[in-house]
Amino acid sequence: MKILLYGDYSSLHKNLADGLRECGHLVSVASNINSLLGEKFEITFSSVHSGLVGEIEAKIVRPFLFAGGAEEYDVVQFINPLAISPRAPIVVRTIYNKLIARSAKSYLLCAGDDFYYIKYGVPSLKYSPLREAMRFDAGDPLIWMSRAAIKWNQELARRVDGLIPVAYDYAIGYRRAGVKNVHRVVPLPVNIDKIDPVSLAVVGNRKLRIFHGFNRYGFKGTRHIEKAFSYLNSKYSHDVECVITKPLPLNEYLRATSNFDVCVDQVLSYSYGMSAAFALARGQIVISGAEPESLKEMQLESSPVLNAEPDWSSVVKQIEALLDKRSEISELKFKSRQYAERVHSHVKVAETYARIWSN
C-alpha cells in the first residue's frame, strides 16, 4: 500500500512508518520539524523564516500547497483532527478534505486533545490531565471548544473510514458520544531494533537511579513527581537518585537517560505514552498510567508498568516497593523489554494497522 501519515506526536507516526516499510509498504510522514524531538520527515512543512511569518508558512501555507498537489494514496491517516494547524480549523478542513479526496481510505487517530476527549472522555474518567494542562502548559486545550473546531471534529469523525485510538483515555470519549467505527486501542509503536536495552546488571548496593523526562509540566503531572522526588532524595539519600531531565531532542534524551533503572512518566492518565514505551523498550521499569480499564482495552491481562495515580504519595509507594525487592529489579527490567518486544514492536503494530486499513 501507498500510505500518508499526516502529522506526528512524539515520533508515533515515525516509528509506525518504520514498521510499515519493513512490511513492504510505501510510506511518507508529513509534519513540521519538531525542534524538541529533533526529527525530520519525508514531507516537511518547516519554514526558513522565524516569527509569525514562519509560523504561517509552516502551519498554513506549505500544508495547503502540499494538499493541493498531493499524490494519490491508498491510505491517509491523520494523527489528530487539527494536526499541524491547531488554531485554524477552517484551513485544516480544506487541507484534510483534499487529502481524503486523493486517498482510497482515510483514518483518524484518537491521540491527544480533541472535542470528544474534552466533552465526553474527561467526564467519564476518575482523573485526567486536562485541568493541570490548562493551568500550566502553553497550549490551550479549549481551542477544541470553539464552534468551528467542534463542527470540524464531528464532520471528520463521520467522514473517515475508521477511528483508531492509541489509549483508553481517548477511545472512551468517542464511544460515549456514540461515534461509529471506533476500533480497539492499537498499542504505540516503537522501533525496537533502534533501541538497545540498558544494563540488566544487579543493582546491588548502588543507588536506584530514577528519572522523569520533563516535557509538558501540567499534562504529565510533573508537580506531583517533583514532590515525590524531593521526598525520596531526602529520606532515601543513600538508596535512590531521582532526577528530572530537561527537554532534549529525542536522540539526546534517549542517550541522557540510558543509565537509569526507572522511568516515572506521567501520573494523570489512565494509560502511558511514548516516553514510557521507549523506556520499556530499553528495559527500564516504568511508573505511569496503567489502570485496569486501559489494560482491558489493550486485551492484556497484566503489564509490567506500575500504575501511578495523581498524587505524589503514589509515586513514593511504588519506589519504596522497589527498594524492598532490590534483588528482583534486574528481572523486572528484563520483563519490560520482553513486554515491549511483544506489545510495542513497530513491525507487529504496523501489521495491526495494515489489517485494519485492509478490512
PDB file of N, CA and C in Angstrom, residues 268-359:
ATOM      1  N   LEU A 268      -1.248  11.437  35.579  1.00  0.00           N
ATOM      2  CA  LEU A 268      -2.605  11.967  35.453  1.00  0.00           C
ATOM      3  C   LEU A 268      -3.444  11.247  34.397  1.00  0.00           C
ATOM      4  N   SER A 269      -2.900  10.194  33.802  1.00  0.00           N
ATOM      5  CA  SER A 269      -3.592   9.484  32.730  1.00  0.00           C
ATOM      6  C   SER A 269      -3.826   8.024  33.100  1.00  0.00           C
ATOM      7  N   TYR A 270      -4.866   7.429  32.515  1.00  0.00           N
ATOM      8  CA  TYR A 270      -5.128   6.009  32.710  1.00  0.00           C
ATOM      9  C   TYR A 270      -4.105   5.152  31.979  1.00  0.00           C
ATOM     10  N   SER A 271      -3.489   5.715  30.933  1.00  0.00           N
ATOM     11  CA  SER A 271      -2.577   4.973  30.075  1.00  0.00           C
ATOM     12  C   SER A 271      -1.212   5.647  30.057  1.00  0.00           C
ATOM     13  N   TYR A 272      -0.250   5.005  29.411  1.00  0.00           N
ATOM     14  CA  TYR A 272       1.089   5.585  29.302  1.00  0.00           C
ATOM     15  C   TYR A 272       1.351   6.019  27.862  1.00  0.00           C
ATOM     16  N   GLY A 273       2.366   6.890  27.699  1.00  0.00           N
ATOM     17  CA  GLY A 273       2.648   7.456  26.392  1.00  0.00           C
ATOM     18  C   GLY A 273       3.940   6.948  25.783  1.00  0.00           C
ATOM     19  N   MET A 274       4.409   7.664  24.762  1.00  0.00           N
ATOM     20  CA  MET A 274       5.582   7.228  24.010  1.00  0.00           C
ATOM     21  C   MET A 274       6.845   7.212  24.867  1.00  0.00           C
ATOM     22  N   SER A 275       7.010   8.162  25.776  1.00  0.00           N
ATOM     23  CA  SER A 275       8.206   8.157  26.637  1.00  0.00           C
ATOM     24  C   SER A 275       8.284   6.865  27.430  1.00  0.00           C
ATOM     25  N   ALA A 276       7.143   6.420  27.942  1.00  0.00           N
ATOM     26  CA  ALA A 276       7.108   5.162  28.686  1.00  0.00           C
ATOM     27  C   ALA A 276       7.379   3.978  27.771  1.00  0.00           C
ATOM     28  N   ALA A 277       6.841   4.021  26.551  1.00  0.00           N
ATOM     29  CA  ALA A 277       7.067   2.927  25.607  1.00  0.00           C
ATOM     30  C   ALA A 277       8.546   2.818  25.240  1.00  0.00           C
ATOM     31  N   PHE A 278       9.212   3.961  25.053  1.00  0.00           N
ATOM     32  CA  PHE A 278      10.651   3.951  24.793  1.00  0.00           C
ATOM     33  C   PHE A 278      11.400   3.342  25.981  1.00  0.00           C
ATOM     34  N   ALA A 279      10.995   3.725  27.194  1.00  0.00           N
ATOM     35  CA  ALA A 279      11.660   3.211  28.400  1.00  0.00           C
ATOM     36  C   ALA A 279      11.474   1.701  28.521  1.00  0.00           C
ATOM     37  N   LEU A 280      10.293   1.211  28.231  1.00  0.00           N
ATOM     38  CA  LEU A 280      10.051  -0.233  28.263  1.00  0.00           C
ATOM     39  C   LEU A 280      10.957  -0.948  27.262  1.00  0.00           C
ATOM     40  N   ALA A 281      11.102  -0.348  26.077  1.00  0.00           N
ATOM     41  CA  ALA A 281      11.942  -0.954  25.051  1.00  0.00           C
ATOM     42  C   ALA A 281      13.398  -1.020  25.486  1.00  0.00           C
ATOM     43  N   ARG A 282      13.808  -0.099  26.342  1.00  0.00           N
ATOM     44  CA  ARG A 282      15.195  -0.105  26.836  1.00  0.00           C
ATOM     45  C   ARG A 282      15.354  -1.004  28.051  1.00  0.00           C
ATOM     46  N   GLY A 283      14.276  -1.590  28.515  1.00  0.00           N
ATOM     47  CA  GLY A 283      14.367  -2.460  29.674  1.00  0.00           C
ATOM     48  C   GLY A 283      14.422  -1.696  30.977  1.00  0.00           C
ATOM     49  N   GLN A 284      13.702  -0.588  31.040  1.00  0.00           N
ATOM     50  CA  GLN A 284      13.615   0.173  32.290  1.00  0.00           C
ATOM     51  C   GLN A 284      12.262  -0.077  32.936  1.00  0.00           C
ATOM     52  N   ILE A 285      12.233  -0.050  34.250  1.00  0.00           N
ATOM     53  CA  ILE A 285      10.979  -0.162  34.979  1.00  0.00           C
ATOM     54  C   ILE A 285      10.217   1.140  34.789  1.00  0.00           C
ATOM     55  N   VAL A 286       8.929   1.055  34.492  1.00  0.00           N
ATOM     56  CA  VAL A 286       8.135   2.240  34.201  1.00  0.00           C
ATOM     57  C   VAL A 286       7.030   2.421  35.227  1.00  0.00           C
ATOM     58  N   ILE A 287       6.929   3.643  35.728  1.00  0.00           N
ATOM     59  CA  ILE A 287       5.819   4.043  36.589  1.00  0.00           C
ATOM     60  C   ILE A 287       5.014   5.077  35.800  1.00  0.00           C
ATOM     61  N   SER A 288       3.754   4.750  35.516  1.00  0.00           N
ATOM     62  CA  SER A 288       2.936   5.627  34.679  1.00  0.00           C
ATOM     63  C   SER A 288       1.487   5.191  34.795  1.00  0.00           C
ATOM     64  N   GLY A 289       0.667   5.590  33.825  1.00  0.00           N
ATOM     65  CA  GLY A 289      -0.725   5.163  33.836  1.00  0.00           C
ATOM     66  C   GLY A 289      -0.870   3.719  33.404  1.00  0.00           C
ATOM     67  N   ALA A 290      -1.508   2.916  34.223  1.00  0.00           N
ATOM     68  CA  ALA A 290      -1.761   1.503  33.880  1.00  0.00           C
ATOM     69  C   ALA A 290      -3.006   1.035  34.626  1.00  0.00           C
ATOM     70  N   GLU A 291      -4.077   1.799  34.467  1.00  0.00           N
ATOM     71  CA  GLU A 291      -5.328   1.451  35.130  1.00  0.00           C
ATOM     72  C   GLU A 291      -5.931   0.191  34.499  1.00  0.00           C
ATOM     73  N   PRO A 292      -6.734  -0.563  35.259  1.00  0.00           N
ATOM     74  CA  PRO A 292      -7.323  -1.804  34.729  1.00  0.00           C
ATOM     75  C   PRO A 292      -8.097  -1.602  33.432  1.00  0.00           C
ATOM     76  N   GLU A 293      -8.809  -0.461  33.310  1.00  0.00           N
ATOM     77  CA  GLU A 293      -9.572  -0.199  32.088  1.00  0.00           C
ATOM     78  C   GLU A 293      -8.656  -0.128  30.869  1.00  0.00           C
ATOM     79  N   SER A 294      -7.477   0.454  31.081  1.00  0.00           N
ATOM     80  CA  SER A 294      -6.511   0.588  29.988  1.00  0.00           C
ATOM     81  C   SER A 294      -5.993  -0.779  29.552  1.00  0.00           C
ATOM     82  N   LEU A 295      -5.654  -1.630  30.507  1.00  0.00           N
ATOM     83  CA  LEU A 295      -5.148  -2.966  30.184  1.00  0.00           C
ATOM     84  C   LEU A 295      -6.213  -3.801  29.475  1.00  0.00           C
ATOM     85  N   LYS A 296      -7.441  -3.703  29.959  1.00  0.00           N
ATOM     86  CA  LYS A 296      -8.533  -4.464  29.342  1.00  0.00           C
ATOM     87  C   LYS A 296      -8.739  -4.020  27.902  1.00  0.00           C
ATOM     88  N   GLU A 297      -8.659  -2.717  27.657  1.00  0.00           N
ATOM     89  CA  GLU A 297      -8.830  -2.185  26.302  1.00  0.00           C
ATOM     90  C   GLU A 297      -7.769  -2.728  25.345  1.00  0.00           C
ATOM     91  N   MET A 298      -6.550  -2.936  25.869  1.00  0.00           N
ATOM     92  CA  MET A 298      -5.460  -3.462  25.051  1.00  0.00           C
ATOM     93  C   MET A 298      -5.439  -4.982  25.033  1.00  0.00           C
ATOM     94  N   GLN A 299      -6.462  -5.586  25.659  1.00  0.00           N
ATOM     95  CA  GLN A 299      -6.594  -7.046  25.722  1.00  0.00           C
ATOM     96  C   GLN A 299      -5.378  -7.684  26.399  1.00  0.00           C
ATOM     97  N   LEU A 300      -4.949  -7.051  27.490  1.00  0.00           N
ATOM     98  CA  LEU A 300      -3.817  -7.544  28.263  1.00  0.00           C
ATOM     99  C   LEU A 300      -4.292  -7.947  29.656  1.00  0.00           C
ATOM    100  N   GLU A 301      -3.808  -9.073  30.121  1.00  0.00           N
ATOM    101  CA  GLU A 301      -4.145  -9.500  31.484  1.00  0.00           C
ATOM    102  C   GLU A 301      -3.254  -8.803  32.502  1.00  0.00           C
ATOM    103  N   SER A 302      -2.056  -8.444  32.089  1.00  0.00           N
ATOM    104  CA  SER A 302      -1.130  -7.775  33.008  1.00  0.00           C
ATOM    105  C   SER A 302      -0.138  -6.947  32.211  1.00  0.00           C
ATOM    106  N   SER A 303       0.575  -6.099  32.927  1.00  0.00           N
ATOM    107  CA  SER A 303       1.581  -5.235  32.311  1.00  0.00           C
ATOM    108  C   SER A 303       2.674  -4.982  33.344  1.00  0.00           C
ATOM    109  N   PRO A 304       3.921  -4.848  32.904  1.00  0.00           N
ATOM    110  CA  PRO A 304       4.988  -4.523  33.859  1.00  0.00           C
ATOM    111  C   PRO A 304       4.949  -3.073  34.318  1.00  0.00           C
ATOM    112  N   VAL A 305       4.120  -2.250  33.664  1.00  0.00           N
ATOM    113  CA  VAL A 305       4.028  -0.835  34.044  1.00  0.00           C
ATOM    114  C   VAL A 305       3.354  -0.734  35.414  1.00  0.00           C
ATOM    115  N   LEU A 306       4.008  -0.011  36.316  1.00  0.00           N
ATOM    116  CA  LEU A 306       3.475   0.191  37.665  1.00  0.00           C
ATOM    117  C   LEU A 306       2.559   1.404  37.658  1.00  0.00           C
ATOM    118  N   ASN A 307       1.320   1.203  38.055  1.00  0.00           N
ATOM    119  CA  ASN A 307       0.323   2.271  37.949  1.00  0.00           C
ATOM    120  C   ASN A 307       0.597   3.409  38.926  1.00  0.00           C
ATOM    121  N   ALA A 308       0.507   4.635  38.412  1.00  0.00           N
ATOM    122  CA  ALA A 308       0.666   5.831  39.249  1.00  0.00           C
ATOM    123  C   ALA A 308      -0.630   6.623  39.217  1.00  0.00           C
ATOM    124  N   GLU A 309      -1.071   7.053  40.365  1.00  0.00           N
ATOM    125  CA  GLU A 309      -2.268   7.878  40.462  1.00  0.00           C
ATOM    126  C   GLU A 309      -1.865   9.333  40.695  1.00  0.00           C
ATOM    127  N   PRO A 310      -2.775  10.288  40.533  1.00  0.00           N
ATOM    128  CA  PRO A 310      -2.420  11.716  40.585  1.00  0.00           C
ATOM    129  C   PRO A 310      -2.167  12.239  41.998  1.00  0.00           C
ATOM    130  N   ASP A 311      -1.156  11.670  42.623  1.00  0.00           N
ATOM    131  CA  ASP A 311      -0.754  12.104  43.954  1.00  0.00           C
ATOM    132  C   ASP A 311       0.704  11.714  44.151  1.00  0.00           C
ATOM    133  N   TRP A 312       1.483  12.589  44.722  1.00  0.00           N
ATOM    134  CA  TRP A 312       2.913  12.324  44.872  1.00  0.00           C
ATOM    135  C   TRP A 312       3.179  11.072  45.692  1.00  0.00           C
ATOM    136  N   SER A 313       2.283  10.785  46.673  1.00  0.00           N
ATOM    137  CA  SER A 313       2.495   9.620  47.531  1.00  0.00           C
ATOM    138  C   SER A 313       2.383   8.317  46.754  1.00  0.00           C
ATOM    139  N   SER A 314       1.630   8.331  45.637  1.00  0.00           N
ATOM    140  CA  SER A 314       1.503   7.137  44.807  1.00  0.00           C
ATOM    141  C   SER A 314       2.855   6.758  44.209  1.00  0.00           C
ATOM    142  N   VAL A 315       3.604   7.755  43.749  1.00  0.00           N
ATOM    143  CA  VAL A 315       4.943   7.515  43.197  1.00  0.00           C
ATOM    144  C   VAL A 315       5.876   7.015  44.288  1.00  0.00           C
ATOM    145  N   VAL A 316       5.797   7.641  45.453  1.00  0.00           N
ATOM    146  CA  VAL A 316       6.657   7.239  46.576  1.00  0.00           C
ATOM    147  C   VAL A 316       6.418   5.780  46.943  1.00  0.00           C
ATOM    148  N   LYS A 317       5.176   5.372  47.004  1.00  0.00           N
ATOM    149  CA  LYS A 317       4.853   3.993  47.383  1.00  0.00           C
ATOM    150  C   LYS A 317       5.428   2.998  46.375  1.00  0.00           C
ATOM    151  N   GLN A 318       5.354   3.329  45.104  1.00  0.00           N
ATOM    152  CA  GLN A 318       5.886   2.421  44.091  1.00  0.00           C
ATOM    153  C   GLN A 318       7.407   2.299  44.198  1.00  0.00           C
ATOM    154  N   ILE A 319       8.083   3.416  44.448  1.00  0.00           N
ATOM    155  CA  ILE A 319       9.547   3.387  44.596  1.00  0.00           C
ATOM    156  C   ILE A 319       9.941   2.633  45.863  1.00  0.00           C
ATOM    157  N   GLU A 320       9.226   2.878  46.945  1.00  0.00           N
ATOM    158  CA  GLU A 320       9.532   2.165  48.194  1.00  0.00           C
ATOM    159  C   GLU A 320       9.345   0.660  48.016  1.00  0.00           C
ATOM    160  N   ALA A 321       8.337   0.266  47.248  1.00  0.00           N
ATOM    161  CA  ALA A 321       8.123  -1.158  46.990  1.00  0.00           C
ATOM    162  C   ALA A 321       9.292  -1.743  46.201  1.00  0.00           C
ATOM    163  N   LEU A 322       9.844  -0.973  45.272  1.00  0.00           N
ATOM    164  CA  LEU A 322      11.005  -1.436  44.510  1.00  0.00           C
ATOM    165  C   LEU A 322      12.233  -1.571  45.411  1.00  0.00           C
ATOM    166  N   LEU A 323      12.386  -0.653  46.326  1.00  0.00           N
ATOM    167  CA  LEU A 323      13.520  -0.728  47.258  1.00  0.00           C
ATOM    168  C   LEU A 323      13.430  -1.963  48.142  1.00  0.00           C
ATOM    169  N   ASP A 324      12.210  -2.389  48.421  1.00  0.00           N
ATOM    170  CA  ASP A 324      12.020  -3.578  49.255  1.00  0.00           C
ATOM    171  C   ASP A 324      12.336  -4.873  48.505  1.00  0.00           C
ATOM    172  N   LYS A 325      12.420  -4.800  47.187  1.00  0.00           N
ATOM    173  CA  LYS A 325      12.732  -6.002  46.402  1.00  0.00           C
ATOM    174  C   LYS A 325      13.832  -5.700  45.382  1.00  0.00           C
ATOM    175  N   ARG A 326      14.910  -5.155  45.887  1.00  0.00           N
ATOM    176  CA  ARG A 326      16.027  -4.788  45.012  1.00  0.00           C
ATOM    177  C   ARG A 326      16.573  -5.990  44.240  1.00  0.00           C
ATOM    178  N   SER A 327      16.511  -7.148  44.843  1.00  0.00           N
ATOM    179  CA  SER A 327      17.050  -8.342  44.184  1.00  0.00           C
ATOM    180  C   SER A 327      16.259  -8.734  42.944  1.00  0.00           C
ATOM    181  N   GLU A 328      15.042  -8.205  42.809  1.00  0.00           N
ATOM    182  CA  GLU A 328      14.190  -8.554  41.665  1.00  0.00           C
ATOM    183  C   GLU A 328      14.256  -7.530  40.547  1.00  0.00           C
ATOM    184  N   ILE A 329      14.992  -6.443  40.750  1.00  0.00           N
ATOM    185  CA  ILE A 329      14.965  -5.335  39.790  1.00  0.00           C
ATOM    186  C   ILE A 329      15.488  -5.745  38.417  1.00  0.00           C
ATOM    187  N   SER A 330      16.546  -6.531  38.374  1.00  0.00           N
ATOM    188  CA  SER A 330      17.075  -6.973  37.082  1.00  0.00           C
ATOM    189  C   SER A 330      16.024  -7.767  36.315  1.00  0.00           C
ATOM    190  N   GLU A 331      15.295  -8.625  37.015  1.00  0.00           N
ATOM    191  CA  GLU A 331      14.252  -9.419  36.375  1.00  0.00           C
ATOM    192  C   GLU A 331      13.110  -8.517  35.889  1.00  0.00           C
ATOM    193  N   LEU A 332      12.764  -7.516  36.682  1.00  0.00           N
ATOM    194  CA  LEU A 332      11.699  -6.596  36.296  1.00  0.00           C
ATOM    195  C   LEU A 332      12.087  -5.806  35.047  1.00  0.00           C
ATOM    196  N   LYS A 333      13.359  -5.411  34.963  1.00  0.00           N
ATOM    197  CA  LYS A 333      13.837  -4.682  33.784  1.00  0.00           C
ATOM    198  C   LYS A 333      13.794  -5.578  32.546  1.00  0.00           C
ATOM    199  N   PHE A 334      14.162  -6.824  32.723  1.00  0.00           N
ATOM    200  CA  PHE A 334      14.116  -7.778  31.615  1.00  0.00           C
ATOM    201  C   PHE A 334      12.678  -7.962  31.121  1.00  0.00           C
ATOM    202  N   LYS A 335      11.735  -8.025  32.049  1.00  0.00           N
ATOM    203  CA  LYS A 335      10.332  -8.185  31.687  1.00  0.00           C
ATOM    204  C   LYS A 335       9.809  -6.965  30.926  1.00  0.00           C
ATOM    205  N   SER A 336      10.328  -5.779  31.245  1.00  0.00           N
ATOM    206  CA  SER A 336       9.931  -4.585  30.499  1.00  0.00           C
ATOM    207  C   SER A 336      10.304  -4.723  29.037  1.00  0.00           C
ATOM    208  N   ARG A 337      11.542  -5.138  28.782  1.00  0.00           N
ATOM    209  CA  ARG A 337      11.994  -5.297  27.400  1.00  0.00           C
ATOM    210  C   ARG A 337      11.182  -6.382  26.689  1.00  0.00           C
ATOM    211  N   GLN A 338      10.927  -7.491  27.357  1.00  0.00           N
ATOM    212  CA  GLN A 338      10.133  -8.561  26.744  1.00  0.00           C
ATOM    213  C   GLN A 338       8.732  -8.061  26.373  1.00  0.00           C
ATOM    214  N   TYR A 339       8.143  -7.296  27.272  1.00  0.00           N
ATOM    215  CA  TYR A 339       6.799  -6.743  27.040  1.00  0.00           C
ATOM    216  C   TYR A 339       6.813  -5.803  25.837  1.00  0.00           C
ATOM    217  N   ALA A 340       7.829  -4.959  25.750  1.00  0.00           N
ATOM    218  CA  ALA A 340       7.924  -4.028  24.621  1.00  0.00           C
ATOM    219  C   ALA A 340       8.054  -4.786  23.306  1.00  0.00           C
ATOM    220  N   GLU A 341       8.847  -5.836  23.301  1.00  0.00           N
ATOM    221  CA  GLU A 341       9.017  -6.631  22.081  1.00  0.00           C
ATOM    222  C   GLU A 341       7.706  -7.313  21.684  1.00  0.00           C
ATOM    223  N   ARG A 342       6.933  -7.703  22.678  1.00  0.00           N
ATOM    224  CA  ARG A 342       5.684  -8.415  22.412  1.00  0.00           C
ATOM    225  C   ARG A 342       4.545  -7.465  22.033  1.00  0.00           C
ATOM    226  N   VAL A 343       4.480  -6.315  22.689  1.00  0.00           N
ATOM    227  CA  VAL A 343       3.324  -5.422  22.547  1.00  0.00           C
ATOM    228  C   VAL A 343       3.607  -4.215  21.648  1.00  0.00           C
ATOM    229  N   HIS A 344       4.814  -3.651  21.732  1.00  0.00           N
ATOM    230  CA  HIS A 344       5.087  -2.374  21.061  1.00  0.00           C
ATOM    231  C   HIS A 344       5.988  -2.479  19.832  1.00  0.00           C
ATOM    232  N   SER A 345       6.398  -3.664  19.459  1.00  0.00           N
ATOM    233  CA  SER A 345       7.241  -3.824  18.276  1.00  0.00           C
ATOM    234  C   SER A 345       6.647  -3.085  17.080  1.00  0.00           C
ATOM    235  N   HIS A 346       7.460  -2.233  16.453  1.00  0.00           N
ATOM    236  CA  HIS A 346       6.972  -1.432  15.329  1.00  0.00           C
ATOM    237  C   HIS A 346       6.434  -2.294  14.203  1.00  0.00           C
ATOM    238  N   VAL A 347       6.997  -3.479  14.004  1.00  0.00           N
ATOM    239  CA  VAL A 347       6.526  -4.364  12.938  1.00  0.00           C
ATOM    240  C   VAL A 347       5.171  -4.969  13.312  1.00  0.00           C
ATOM    241  N   LYS A 348       5.038  -5.448  14.548  1.00  0.00           N
ATOM    242  CA  LYS A 348       3.763  -6.036  14.969  1.00  0.00           C
ATOM    243  C   LYS A 348       2.646  -5.000  14.966  1.00  0.00           C
ATOM    244  N   VAL A 349       2.956  -3.798  15.435  1.00  0.00           N
ATOM    245  CA  VAL A 349       1.942  -2.739  15.440  1.00  0.00           C
ATOM    246  C   VAL A 349       1.577  -2.352  14.015  1.00  0.00           C
ATOM    247  N   ALA A 350       2.584  -2.272  13.129  1.00  0.00           N
ATOM    248  CA  ALA A 350       2.321  -1.939  11.727  1.00  0.00           C
ATOM    249  C   ALA A 350       1.415  -2.981  11.079  1.00  0.00           C
ATOM    250  N   GLU A 351       1.621  -4.244  11.405  1.00  0.00           N
ATOM    251  CA  GLU A 351       0.773  -5.306  10.861  1.00  0.00           C
ATOM    252  C   GLU A 351      -0.677  -5.137  11.313  1.00  0.00           C
ATOM    253  N   THR A 352      -0.859  -4.674  12.559  1.00  0.00           N
ATOM    254  CA  THR A 352      -2.214  -4.438  13.062  1.00  0.00           C
ATOM    255  C   THR A 352      -2.887  -3.306  12.289  1.00  0.00           C
ATOM    256  N   TYR A 353      -2.155  -2.215  12.081  1.00  0.00           N
ATOM    257  CA  TYR A 353      -2.717  -1.102  11.293  1.00  0.00           C
ATOM    258  C   TYR A 353      -3.056  -1.561   9.879  1.00  0.00           C
ATOM    259  N   ALA A 354      -2.170  -2.312   9.253  1.00  0.00           N
ATOM    260  CA  ALA A 354      -2.404  -2.768   7.887  1.00  0.00           C
ATOM    261  C   ALA A 354      -3.650  -3.637   7.800  1.00  0.00           C
ATOM    262  N   ARG A 355      -3.895  -4.464   8.820  1.00  0.00           N
ATOM    263  CA  ARG A 355      -5.108  -5.304   8.839  1.00  0.00           C
ATOM    264  C   ARG A 355      -6.357  -4.427   8.939  1.00  0.00           C
ATOM    265  N   ILE A 356      -6.292  -3.397   9.782  1.00  0.00           N
ATOM    266  CA  ILE A 356      -7.444  -2.504   9.936  1.00  0.00           C
ATOM    267  C   ILE A 356      -7.728  -1.777   8.618  1.00  0.00           C
ATOM    268  N   TRP A 357      -6.684  -1.239   8.008  1.00  0.00           N
ATOM    269  CA  TRP A 357      -6.863  -0.499   6.756  1.00  0.00           C
ATOM    270  C   TRP A 357      -7.377  -1.388   5.626  1.00  0.00           C
ATOM    271  N   SER A 358      -6.997  -2.664   5.638  1.00  0.00           N
ATOM    272  CA  SER A 358      -7.374  -3.569   4.550  1.00  0.00           C
ATOM    273  C   SER A 358      -8.763  -4.168   4.734  1.00  0.00           C
ATOM    274  N   ASN A 359      -9.350  -3.968   5.920  1.00  0.00           N
ATOM    275  CA  ASN A 359     -10.650  -4.566   6.214  1.00  0.00           C
ATOM    276  C   ASN A 359     -11.726  -3.889   5.348  1.00  0.00           C
TER     277      ASN A 359
END
